[in-house]
CSV table of C-alpha atoms and ligand atoms in Angstrom, one decimal:
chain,number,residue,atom,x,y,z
R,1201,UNK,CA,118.1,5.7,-57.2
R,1202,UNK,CA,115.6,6.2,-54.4
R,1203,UNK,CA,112.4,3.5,-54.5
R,1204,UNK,CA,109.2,4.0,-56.4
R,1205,UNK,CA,107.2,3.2,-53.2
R,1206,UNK,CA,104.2,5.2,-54.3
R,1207,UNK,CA,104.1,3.9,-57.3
R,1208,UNK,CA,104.6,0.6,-56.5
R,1209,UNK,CA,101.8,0.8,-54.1
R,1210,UNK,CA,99.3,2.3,-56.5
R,1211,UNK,CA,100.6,-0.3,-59.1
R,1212,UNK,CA,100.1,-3.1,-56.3
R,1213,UNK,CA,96.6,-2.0,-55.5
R,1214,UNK,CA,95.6,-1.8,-58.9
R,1215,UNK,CA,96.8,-5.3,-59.9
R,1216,UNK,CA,94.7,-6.5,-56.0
R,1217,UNK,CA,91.5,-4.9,-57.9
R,1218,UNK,CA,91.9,-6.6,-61.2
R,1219,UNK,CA,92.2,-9.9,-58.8
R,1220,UNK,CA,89.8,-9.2,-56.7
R,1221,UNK,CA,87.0,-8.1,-59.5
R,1222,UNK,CA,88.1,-11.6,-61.1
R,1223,UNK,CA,86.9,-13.4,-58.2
R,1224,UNK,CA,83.5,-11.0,-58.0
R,1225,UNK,CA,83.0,-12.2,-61.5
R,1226,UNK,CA,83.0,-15.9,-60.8
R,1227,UNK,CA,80.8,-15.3,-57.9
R,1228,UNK,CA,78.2,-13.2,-59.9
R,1229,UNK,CA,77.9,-16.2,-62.2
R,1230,UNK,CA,77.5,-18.3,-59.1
R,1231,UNK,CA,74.6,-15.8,-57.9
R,1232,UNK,CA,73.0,-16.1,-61.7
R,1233,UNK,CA,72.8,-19.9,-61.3
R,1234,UNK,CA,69.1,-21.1,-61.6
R,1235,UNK,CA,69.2,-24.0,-59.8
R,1236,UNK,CA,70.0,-24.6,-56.0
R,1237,UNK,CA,73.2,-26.7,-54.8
R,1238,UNK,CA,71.9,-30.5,-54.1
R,1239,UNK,CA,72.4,-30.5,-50.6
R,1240,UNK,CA,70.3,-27.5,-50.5
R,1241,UNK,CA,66.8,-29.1,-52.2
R,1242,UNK,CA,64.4,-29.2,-50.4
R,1243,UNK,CA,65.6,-27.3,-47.5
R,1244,UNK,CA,65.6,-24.1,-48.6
R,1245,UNK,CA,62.4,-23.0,-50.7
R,1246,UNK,CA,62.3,-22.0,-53.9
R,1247,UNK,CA,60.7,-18.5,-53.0
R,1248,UNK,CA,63.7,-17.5,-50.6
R,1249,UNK,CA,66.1,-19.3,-53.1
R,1250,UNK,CA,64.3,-16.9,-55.8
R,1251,UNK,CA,64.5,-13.6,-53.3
R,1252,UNK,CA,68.3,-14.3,-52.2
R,1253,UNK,CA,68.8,-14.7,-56.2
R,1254,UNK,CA,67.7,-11.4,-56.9
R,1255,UNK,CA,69.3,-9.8,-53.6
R,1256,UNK,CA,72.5,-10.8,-54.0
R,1257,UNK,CA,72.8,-10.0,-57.6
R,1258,UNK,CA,71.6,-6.3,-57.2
R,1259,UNK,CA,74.2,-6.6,-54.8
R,1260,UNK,CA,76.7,-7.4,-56.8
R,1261,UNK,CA,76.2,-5.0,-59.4
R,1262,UNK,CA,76.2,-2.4,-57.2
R,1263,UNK,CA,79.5,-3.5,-55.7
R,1264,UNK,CA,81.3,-3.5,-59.2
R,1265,UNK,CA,80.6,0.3,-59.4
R,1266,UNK,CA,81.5,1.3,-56.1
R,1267,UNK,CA,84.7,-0.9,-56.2
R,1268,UNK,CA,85.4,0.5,-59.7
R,1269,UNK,CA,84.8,4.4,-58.4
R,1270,UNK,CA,86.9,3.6,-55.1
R,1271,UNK,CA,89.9,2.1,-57.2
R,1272,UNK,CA,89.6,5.6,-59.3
R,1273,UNK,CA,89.9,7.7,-56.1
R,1274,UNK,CA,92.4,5.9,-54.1
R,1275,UNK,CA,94.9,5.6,-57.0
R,1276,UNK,CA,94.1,9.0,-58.0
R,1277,UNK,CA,94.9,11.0,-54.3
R,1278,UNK,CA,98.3,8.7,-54.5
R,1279,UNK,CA,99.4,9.8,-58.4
R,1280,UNK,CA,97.7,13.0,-58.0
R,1281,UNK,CA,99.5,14.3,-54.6
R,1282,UNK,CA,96.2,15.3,-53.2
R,1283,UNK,CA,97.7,13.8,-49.6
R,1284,UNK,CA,100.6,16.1,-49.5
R,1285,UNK,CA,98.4,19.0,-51.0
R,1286,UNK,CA,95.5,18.5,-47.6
R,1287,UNK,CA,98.5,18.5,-45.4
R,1288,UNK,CA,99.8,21.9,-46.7
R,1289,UNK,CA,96.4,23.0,-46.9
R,1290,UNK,CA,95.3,22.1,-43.2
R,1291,UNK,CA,98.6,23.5,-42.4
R,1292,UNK,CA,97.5,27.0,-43.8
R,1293,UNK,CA,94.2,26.6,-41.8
R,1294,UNK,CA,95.5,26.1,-38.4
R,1295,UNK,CA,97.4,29.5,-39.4
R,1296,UNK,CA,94.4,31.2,-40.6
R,1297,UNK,CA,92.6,30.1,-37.3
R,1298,UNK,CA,95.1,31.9,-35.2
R,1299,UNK,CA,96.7,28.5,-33.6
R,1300,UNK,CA,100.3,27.3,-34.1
R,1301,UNK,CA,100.7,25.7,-37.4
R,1302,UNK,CA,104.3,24.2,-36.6
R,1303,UNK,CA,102.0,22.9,-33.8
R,1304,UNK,CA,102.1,19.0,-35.5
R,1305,UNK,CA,99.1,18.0,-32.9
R,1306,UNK,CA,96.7,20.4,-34.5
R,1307,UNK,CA,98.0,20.2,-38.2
R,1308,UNK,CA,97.0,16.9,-37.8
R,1309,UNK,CA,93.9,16.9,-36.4
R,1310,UNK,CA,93.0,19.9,-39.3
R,1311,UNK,CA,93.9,17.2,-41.5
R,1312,UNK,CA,91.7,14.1,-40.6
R,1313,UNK,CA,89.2,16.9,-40.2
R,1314,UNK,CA,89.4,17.6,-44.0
R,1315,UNK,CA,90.0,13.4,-44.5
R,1316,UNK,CA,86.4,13.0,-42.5
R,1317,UNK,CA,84.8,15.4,-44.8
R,1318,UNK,CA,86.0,14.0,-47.8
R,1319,UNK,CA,85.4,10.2,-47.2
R,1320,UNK,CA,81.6,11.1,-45.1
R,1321,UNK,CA,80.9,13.0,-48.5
R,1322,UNK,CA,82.1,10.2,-50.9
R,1323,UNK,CA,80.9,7.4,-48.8
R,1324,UNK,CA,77.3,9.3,-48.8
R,1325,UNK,CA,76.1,8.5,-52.3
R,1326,UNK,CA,76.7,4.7,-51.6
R,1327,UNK,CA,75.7,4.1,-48.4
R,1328,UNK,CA,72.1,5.5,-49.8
R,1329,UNK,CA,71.9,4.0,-52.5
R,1330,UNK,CA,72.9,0.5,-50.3
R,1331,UNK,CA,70.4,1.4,-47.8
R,1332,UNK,CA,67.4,3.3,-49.3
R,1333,UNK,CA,67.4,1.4,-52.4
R,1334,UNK,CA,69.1,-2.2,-52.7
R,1335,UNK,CA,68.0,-2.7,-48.8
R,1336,UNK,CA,64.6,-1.0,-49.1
R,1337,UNK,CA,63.7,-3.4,-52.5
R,1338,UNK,CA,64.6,-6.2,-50.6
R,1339,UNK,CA,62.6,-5.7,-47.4
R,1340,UNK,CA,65.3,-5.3,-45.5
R,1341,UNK,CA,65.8,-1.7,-45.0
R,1342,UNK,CA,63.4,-0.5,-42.0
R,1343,UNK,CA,65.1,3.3,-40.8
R,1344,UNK,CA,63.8,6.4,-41.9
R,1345,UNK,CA,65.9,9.0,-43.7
R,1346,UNK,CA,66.0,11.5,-40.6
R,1347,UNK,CA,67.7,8.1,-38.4
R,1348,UNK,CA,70.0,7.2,-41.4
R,1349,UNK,CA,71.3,11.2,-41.0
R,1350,UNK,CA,71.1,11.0,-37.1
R,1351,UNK,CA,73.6,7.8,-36.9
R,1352,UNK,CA,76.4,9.3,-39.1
R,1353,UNK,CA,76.2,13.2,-37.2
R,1354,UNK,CA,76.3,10.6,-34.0
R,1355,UNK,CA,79.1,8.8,-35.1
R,1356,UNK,CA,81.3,12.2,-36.2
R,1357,UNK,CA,80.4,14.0,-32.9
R,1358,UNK,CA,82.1,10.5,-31.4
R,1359,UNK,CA,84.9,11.0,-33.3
R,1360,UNK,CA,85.2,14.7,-32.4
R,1361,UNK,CA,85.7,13.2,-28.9
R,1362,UNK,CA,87.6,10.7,-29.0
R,1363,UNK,CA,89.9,11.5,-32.3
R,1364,UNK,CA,91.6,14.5,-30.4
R,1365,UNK,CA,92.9,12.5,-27.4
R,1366,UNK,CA,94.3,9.2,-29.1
R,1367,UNK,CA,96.2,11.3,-31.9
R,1368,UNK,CA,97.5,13.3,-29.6
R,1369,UNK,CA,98.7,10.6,-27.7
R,1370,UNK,CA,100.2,8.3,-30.3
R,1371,UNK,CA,102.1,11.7,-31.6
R,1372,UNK,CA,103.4,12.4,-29.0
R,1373,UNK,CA,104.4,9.1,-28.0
R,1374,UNK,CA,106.5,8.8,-31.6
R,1375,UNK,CA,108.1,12.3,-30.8
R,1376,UNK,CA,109.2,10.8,-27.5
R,1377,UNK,CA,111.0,7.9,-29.4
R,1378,UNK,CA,113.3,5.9,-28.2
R,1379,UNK,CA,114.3,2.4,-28.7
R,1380,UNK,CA,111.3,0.6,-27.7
R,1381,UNK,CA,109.0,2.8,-29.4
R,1382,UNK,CA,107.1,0.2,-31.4
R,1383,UNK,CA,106.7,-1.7,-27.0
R,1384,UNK,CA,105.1,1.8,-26.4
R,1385,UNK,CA,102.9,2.0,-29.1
R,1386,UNK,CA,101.6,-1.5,-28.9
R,1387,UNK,CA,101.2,-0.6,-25.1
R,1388,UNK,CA,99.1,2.4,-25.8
R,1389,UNK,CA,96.9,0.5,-28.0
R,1390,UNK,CA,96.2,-2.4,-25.8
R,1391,UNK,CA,95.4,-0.4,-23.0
R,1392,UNK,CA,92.9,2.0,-25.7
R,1393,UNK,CA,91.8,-1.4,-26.9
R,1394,UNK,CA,90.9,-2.6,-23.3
R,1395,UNK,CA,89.8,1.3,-22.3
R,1396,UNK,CA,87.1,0.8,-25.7
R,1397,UNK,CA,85.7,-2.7,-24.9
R,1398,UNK,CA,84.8,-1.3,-21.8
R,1399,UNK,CA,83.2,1.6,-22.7
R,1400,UNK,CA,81.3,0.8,-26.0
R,1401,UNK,CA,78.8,-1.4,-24.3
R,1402,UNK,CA,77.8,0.9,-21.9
R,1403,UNK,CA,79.1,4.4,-23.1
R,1404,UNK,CA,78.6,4.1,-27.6
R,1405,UNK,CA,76.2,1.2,-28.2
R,1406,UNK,CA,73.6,2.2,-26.5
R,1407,UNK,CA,73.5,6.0,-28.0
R,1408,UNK,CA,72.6,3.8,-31.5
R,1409,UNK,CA,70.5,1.3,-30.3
R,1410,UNK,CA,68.1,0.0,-27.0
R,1411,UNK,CA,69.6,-2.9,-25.3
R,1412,UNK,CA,66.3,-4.4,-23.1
R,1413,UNK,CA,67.3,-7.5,-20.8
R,1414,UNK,CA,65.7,-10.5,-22.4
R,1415,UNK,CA,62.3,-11.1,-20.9
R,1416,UNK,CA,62.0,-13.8,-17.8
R,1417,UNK,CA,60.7,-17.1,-19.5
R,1418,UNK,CA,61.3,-20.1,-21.2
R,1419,UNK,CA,64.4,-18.6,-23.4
R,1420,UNK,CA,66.1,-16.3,-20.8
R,1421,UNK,CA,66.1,-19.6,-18.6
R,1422,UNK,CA,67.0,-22.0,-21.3
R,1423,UNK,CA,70.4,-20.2,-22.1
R,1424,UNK,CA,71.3,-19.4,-18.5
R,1425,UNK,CA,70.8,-22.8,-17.6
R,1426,UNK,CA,73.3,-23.7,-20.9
R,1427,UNK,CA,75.5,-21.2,-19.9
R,1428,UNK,CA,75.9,-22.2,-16.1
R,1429,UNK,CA,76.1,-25.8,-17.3
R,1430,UNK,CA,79.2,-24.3,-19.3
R,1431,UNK,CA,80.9,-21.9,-16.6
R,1432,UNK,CA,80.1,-19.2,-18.9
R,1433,UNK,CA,80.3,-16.1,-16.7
R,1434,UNK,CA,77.5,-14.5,-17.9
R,1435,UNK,CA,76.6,-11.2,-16.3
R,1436,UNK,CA,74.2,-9.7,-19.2
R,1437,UNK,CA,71.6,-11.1,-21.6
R,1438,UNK,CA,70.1,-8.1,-23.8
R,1439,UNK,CA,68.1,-8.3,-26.5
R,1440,UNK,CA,68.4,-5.2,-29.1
R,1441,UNK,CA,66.7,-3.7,-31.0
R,1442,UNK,CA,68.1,-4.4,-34.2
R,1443,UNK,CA,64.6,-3.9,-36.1
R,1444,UNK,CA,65.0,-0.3,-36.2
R,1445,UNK,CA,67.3,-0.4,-38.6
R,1446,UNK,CA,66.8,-3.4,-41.1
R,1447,UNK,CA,65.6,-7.0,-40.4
R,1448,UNK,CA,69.1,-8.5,-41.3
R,1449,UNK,CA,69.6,-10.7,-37.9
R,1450,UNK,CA,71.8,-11.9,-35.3
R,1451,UNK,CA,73.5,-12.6,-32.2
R,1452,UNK,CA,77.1,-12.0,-30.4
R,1453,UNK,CA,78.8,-12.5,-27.3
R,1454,UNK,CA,80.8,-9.1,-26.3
R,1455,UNK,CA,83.5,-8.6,-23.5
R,1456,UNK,CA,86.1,-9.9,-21.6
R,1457,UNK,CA,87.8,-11.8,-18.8
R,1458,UNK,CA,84.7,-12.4,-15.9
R,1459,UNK,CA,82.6,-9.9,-17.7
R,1460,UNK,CA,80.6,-11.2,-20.5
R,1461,UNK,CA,77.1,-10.1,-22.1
R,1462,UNK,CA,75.1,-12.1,-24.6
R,1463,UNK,CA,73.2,-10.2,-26.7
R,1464,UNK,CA,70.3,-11.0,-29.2
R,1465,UNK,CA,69.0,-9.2,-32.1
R,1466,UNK,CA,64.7,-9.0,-31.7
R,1467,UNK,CA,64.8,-9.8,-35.7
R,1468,UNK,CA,66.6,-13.4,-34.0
R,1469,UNK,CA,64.2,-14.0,-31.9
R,1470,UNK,CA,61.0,-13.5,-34.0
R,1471,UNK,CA,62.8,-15.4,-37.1
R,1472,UNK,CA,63.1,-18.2,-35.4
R,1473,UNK,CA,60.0,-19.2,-34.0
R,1474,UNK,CA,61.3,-22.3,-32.3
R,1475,UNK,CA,63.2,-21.4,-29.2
R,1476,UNK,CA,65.7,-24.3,-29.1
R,1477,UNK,CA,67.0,-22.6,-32.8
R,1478,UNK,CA,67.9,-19.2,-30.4
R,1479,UNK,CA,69.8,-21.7,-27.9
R,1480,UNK,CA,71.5,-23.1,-30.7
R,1481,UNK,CA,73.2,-20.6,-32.3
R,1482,UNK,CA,73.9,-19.5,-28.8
R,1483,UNK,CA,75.3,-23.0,-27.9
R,1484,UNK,CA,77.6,-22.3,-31.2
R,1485,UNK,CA,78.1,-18.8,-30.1
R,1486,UNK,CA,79.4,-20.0,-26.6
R,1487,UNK,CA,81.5,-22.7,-28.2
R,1488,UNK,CA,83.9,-19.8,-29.8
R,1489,UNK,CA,84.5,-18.7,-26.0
R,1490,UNK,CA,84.8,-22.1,-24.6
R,1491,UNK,CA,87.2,-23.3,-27.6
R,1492,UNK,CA,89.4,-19.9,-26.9
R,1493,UNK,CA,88.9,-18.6,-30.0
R,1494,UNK,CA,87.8,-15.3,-28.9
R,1495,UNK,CA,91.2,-15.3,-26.3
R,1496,UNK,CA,93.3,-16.5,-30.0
R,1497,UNK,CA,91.8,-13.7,-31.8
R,1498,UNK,CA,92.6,-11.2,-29.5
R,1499,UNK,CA,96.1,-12.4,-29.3
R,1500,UNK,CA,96.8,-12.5,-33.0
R,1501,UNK,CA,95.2,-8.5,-33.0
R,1502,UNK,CA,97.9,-7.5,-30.8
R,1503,UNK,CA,100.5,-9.6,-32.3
R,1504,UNK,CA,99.3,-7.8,-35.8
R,1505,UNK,CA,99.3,-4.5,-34.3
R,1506,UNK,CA,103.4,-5.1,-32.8
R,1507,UNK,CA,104.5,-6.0,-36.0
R,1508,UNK,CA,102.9,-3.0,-37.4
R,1509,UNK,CA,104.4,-0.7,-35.1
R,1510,UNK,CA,107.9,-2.2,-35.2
R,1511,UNK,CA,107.6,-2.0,-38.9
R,1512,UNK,CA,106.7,1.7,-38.2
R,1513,UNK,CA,109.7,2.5,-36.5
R,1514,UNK,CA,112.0,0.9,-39.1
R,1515,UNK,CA,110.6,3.5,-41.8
R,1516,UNK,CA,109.8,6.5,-39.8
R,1517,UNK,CA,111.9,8.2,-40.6
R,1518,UNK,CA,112.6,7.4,-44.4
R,1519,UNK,CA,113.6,10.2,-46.4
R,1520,UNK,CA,112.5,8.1,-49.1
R,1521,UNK,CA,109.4,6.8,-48.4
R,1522,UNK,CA,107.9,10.8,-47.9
R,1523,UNK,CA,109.4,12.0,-50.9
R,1524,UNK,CA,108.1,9.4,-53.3
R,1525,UNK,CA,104.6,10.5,-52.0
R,1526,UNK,CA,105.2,13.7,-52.1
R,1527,UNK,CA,106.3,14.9,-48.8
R,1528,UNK,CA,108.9,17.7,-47.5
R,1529,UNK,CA,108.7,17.2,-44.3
R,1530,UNK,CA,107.8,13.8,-41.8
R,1531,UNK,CA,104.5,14.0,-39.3
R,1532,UNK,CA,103.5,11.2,-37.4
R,1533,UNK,CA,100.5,10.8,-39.1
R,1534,UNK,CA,101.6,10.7,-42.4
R,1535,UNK,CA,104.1,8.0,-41.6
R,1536,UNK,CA,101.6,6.0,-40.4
R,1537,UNK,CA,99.7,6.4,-43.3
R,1538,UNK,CA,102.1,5.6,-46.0
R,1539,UNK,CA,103.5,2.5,-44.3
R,1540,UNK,CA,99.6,0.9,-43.9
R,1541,UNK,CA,99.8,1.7,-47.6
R,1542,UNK,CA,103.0,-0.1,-48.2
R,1543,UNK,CA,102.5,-3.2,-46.4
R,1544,UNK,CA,99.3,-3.2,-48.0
R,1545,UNK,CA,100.4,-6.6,-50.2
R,1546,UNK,CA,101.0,-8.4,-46.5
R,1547,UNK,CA,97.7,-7.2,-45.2
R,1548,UNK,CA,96.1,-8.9,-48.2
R,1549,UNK,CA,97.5,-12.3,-47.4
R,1550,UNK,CA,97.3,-11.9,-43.6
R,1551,UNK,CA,93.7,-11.7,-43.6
R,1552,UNK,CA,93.4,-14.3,-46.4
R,1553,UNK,CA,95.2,-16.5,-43.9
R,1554,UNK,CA,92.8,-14.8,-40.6
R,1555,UNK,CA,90.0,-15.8,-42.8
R,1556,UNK,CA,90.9,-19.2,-43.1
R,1557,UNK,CA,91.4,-19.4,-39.5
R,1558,UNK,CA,88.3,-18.2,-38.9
R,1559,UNK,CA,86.4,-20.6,-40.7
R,1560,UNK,CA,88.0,-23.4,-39.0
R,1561,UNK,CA,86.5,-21.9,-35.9
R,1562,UNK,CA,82.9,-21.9,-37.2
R,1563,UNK,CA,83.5,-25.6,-38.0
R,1564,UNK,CA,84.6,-26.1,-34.7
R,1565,UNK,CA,81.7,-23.9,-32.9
R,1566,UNK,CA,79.3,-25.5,-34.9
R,1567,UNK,CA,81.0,-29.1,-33.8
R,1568,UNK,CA,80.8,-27.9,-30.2
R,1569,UNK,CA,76.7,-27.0,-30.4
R,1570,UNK,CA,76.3,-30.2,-31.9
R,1571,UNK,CA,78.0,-32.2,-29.3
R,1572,UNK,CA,75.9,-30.4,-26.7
R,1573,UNK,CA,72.9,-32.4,-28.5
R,1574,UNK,CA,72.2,-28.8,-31.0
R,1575,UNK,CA,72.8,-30.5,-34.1
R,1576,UNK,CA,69.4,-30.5,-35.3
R,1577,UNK,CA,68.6,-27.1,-33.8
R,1578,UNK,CA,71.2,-25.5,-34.9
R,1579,UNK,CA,70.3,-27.3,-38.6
R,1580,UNK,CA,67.4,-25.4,-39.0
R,1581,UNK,CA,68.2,-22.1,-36.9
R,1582,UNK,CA,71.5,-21.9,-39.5
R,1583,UNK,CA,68.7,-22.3,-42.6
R,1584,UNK,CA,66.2,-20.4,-41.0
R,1585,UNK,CA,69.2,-17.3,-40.1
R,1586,UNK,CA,70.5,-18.1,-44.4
R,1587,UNK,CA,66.7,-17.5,-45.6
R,1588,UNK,CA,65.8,-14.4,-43.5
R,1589,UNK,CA,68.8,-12.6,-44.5
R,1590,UNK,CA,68.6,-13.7,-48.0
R,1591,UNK,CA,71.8,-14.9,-48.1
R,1592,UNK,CA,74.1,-16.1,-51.5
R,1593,UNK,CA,72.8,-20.0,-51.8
R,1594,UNK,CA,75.6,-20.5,-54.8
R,1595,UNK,CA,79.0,-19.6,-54.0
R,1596,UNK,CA,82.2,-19.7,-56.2
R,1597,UNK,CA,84.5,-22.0,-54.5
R,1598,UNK,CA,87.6,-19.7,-55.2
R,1599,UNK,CA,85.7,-16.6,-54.1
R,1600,UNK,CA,84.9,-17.9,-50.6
R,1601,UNK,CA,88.3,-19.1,-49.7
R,1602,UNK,CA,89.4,-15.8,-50.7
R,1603,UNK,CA,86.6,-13.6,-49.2
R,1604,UNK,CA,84.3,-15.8,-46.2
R,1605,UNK,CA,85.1,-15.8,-42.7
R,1606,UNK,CA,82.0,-18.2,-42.6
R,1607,UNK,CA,82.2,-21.0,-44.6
R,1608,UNK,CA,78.9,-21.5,-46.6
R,1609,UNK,CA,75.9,-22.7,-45.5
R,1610,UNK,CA,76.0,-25.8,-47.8
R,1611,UNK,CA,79.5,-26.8,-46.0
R,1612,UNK,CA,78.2,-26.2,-42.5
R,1613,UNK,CA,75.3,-28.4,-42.8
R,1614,UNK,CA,77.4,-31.0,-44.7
R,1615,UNK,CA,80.0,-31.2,-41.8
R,1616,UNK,CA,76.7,-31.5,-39.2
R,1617,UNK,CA,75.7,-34.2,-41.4
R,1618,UNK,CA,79.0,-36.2,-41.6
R,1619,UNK,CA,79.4,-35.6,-37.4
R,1620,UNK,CA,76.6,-37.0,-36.9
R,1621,UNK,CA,76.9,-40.0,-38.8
R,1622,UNK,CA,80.4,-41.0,-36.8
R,1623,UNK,CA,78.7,-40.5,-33.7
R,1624,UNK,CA,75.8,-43.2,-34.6
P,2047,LIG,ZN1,80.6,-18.4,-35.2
């Protein structure tokens, strides 16, 4: 008897939203709390403990009915066969446009055409909603309508561009085979991956946002000087202009090898009036490059990514796996797609362990600012950074290990605190 994969799948995902909505629960009873967490008394105020209240439990609602309407979707285009039914139908329509439809380059492209379509029209509803009305109550949301519209027809016609190429090549690097198929797979993405980091800063960022180099003055020369101090080979230091968009704030340290830029969101810089908070979170944001984490990261992407691909290969060609979701024949794409959904369980405890990794790191970014003589900088730039974004104050301790790749506020300062006291 050949394996339920699809049903096991949708079965699996169904039982991951049940556990997931679980955890939302315990954390919307966390938001509801009236009361701030000890440590947190006095530090935070109670208007911006009242505000993040209110924030993060519209929120929340809002997330149980998009989660609720996404589970509904997904399981339904699995049971349903609507995947097999777009690929016959984009078939037809590479016919009906006069091109080859045994052509598998261009039935697949006519298919994540109709897959764009579908998931920009179902996405639209919510990301409106998110942005023109749980954003805009809050006093966060700062883009018009007509920029909302412009970023999305910017980010399809980017897709239009580069979608084409990469498909084409991952196709008809699978066609090609061989045994070291999953090598050349991984190969092509590291090279893309390289190709992208490259790019985006100079090529895709700047056609959403304005990246100004940060003003000659006291800052600029406070965080070279931290970053010479540091070897940090620092070639850029932007500031953008994040305030177009909403007054959420920021920083983040982007590229690689000798070939690093710094850049700050404006919102940053005018939350936090004192200067030394900027350096601080730049002292912690220089730590994650000096502690390697950045290099580890990277590593354990492509390590991900080979496994991925050498699972690919293993099932590529399973009659099985097709049929049970509905499929005749075996494209490239297609394969691809059902084995993401299959390994879906490992993905879930894969970044459940990444996120645990990655809060390790903050501890130790945070440990490295201090050391540098941040700690109390960095104290109140991390407060100031939690009130301006009106961040969750109370969080469920089960629904952060699961969910944060920070850890929360409340243990960050603790574990500034409890440094500080060794060192004395
Ligand atoms: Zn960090």
């Amino acid at each position: 008897m050949a394996f339920p994969y699809m049903e096991a799948v949708v079965g699996f995902m169904i039982l991951m939203y049940v556990f997931e909505t679980y955890l939302d629960f315990r954390q919307h009873a966390a938001y509801k709390l009236p009361t701030l967490p000890k440590t947190l008394e006095g530090v935070i105020s109670d208007d911006k403990f009242r505000k993040s209240r209110a924030y993060s439990l519209d929120k929340s609602r809002f997330h149980f009915v998009h989660e609720f309407v996404s589970i509904l979707m997904d399981s339904g285009i699995l049971l349903f066969g609507i995947l097999p039914w777009v690929w016959k139908k984009s078939g037809e329509f590479v016919g009906s446009v006069g091109l080859d439809r045994e052509n598998e380059i261009w039935h697949t492209l006519a298919f994540l055409a109709g897959v764009m379509i579908w998931s920009q029209i179902t996405d639209l509803p919510f990301s409106l909603y998110s942005t023109f009305v749980i954003e805009a109550k809050h006093g966060f949301n700062k883009q018009t309508i007509w920029l909302f519209f412009r970023d999305i027809i910017k980010g399809i016609i980017i897709s239009i561009i580069l979608g084409p190429p990469i498909v084409t090549a991952i196709i008809t690097i699978v066609q090609s085979g061989g045994p070291y198929l999953a090598i050349y797979l991984w190969a092509f993405m590291f090279v893309l991956s390289l190709v992208m980091m490259t790019l985006y800063p100079v090529l895709i960022a700047p056609l959403f946002n304005k990246f100004t180099p940060l003003p000659d003055g006291q800052l600029r020369t406070k965080i070279e000087n931290l970053a010479s101090s540091l070897k940090f080979p620092l070639k850029k230091l932007f500031v953008v202009d994040g305030s177009t968009r909403s007054s959420h704030s920021n920083a983040y340290m982007y590229g690689f090898f000798n070939n690093k830029r710094i850049v700050l969101y404006d919102t940053l810089i005018q939350q936090c009036k004192d200067e030394e908070e900027v350096v601080a979170v730049i002292a912690h944001e220089l730590g994650h490059w000096k502690l390697n984490h950045t290099m580890y990261s990277f590593v354990a992407v492509q390590i991900l990514t080979f496994l991925q691909f050498g699972g690919y290969t293993l099932v590529r060609n399973s009659n099985e796996l097709f049929q049970s979701f509905g499929f005749d024949t075996q494209p490239v794409l297609i394969g691809l797609i059902l084995f993401q959904h299959t390994v879906i369980p490992v993905q879930h405890l894969v970044n459940f362990g990444l996120n645990l990794v990655s809060r390790s790191f903050e501890f130790q970014a945070d440990a490295f600012a201090k050391k540098l003589g941040y700690a109390d900088a960095l104290r109140s730039g991390l407060v100031k950074l939690q009130e301006e974004n009106l961040s969750a104050m109370n969080t469920d301790p089960w629904y952060s290990a699961y969910h944060f790749s920070h850890p929360p506020l409340v243990e960050r300062l603790a574990a500034l605190d409890a440094a500080g006291k060794k060192d004395k």
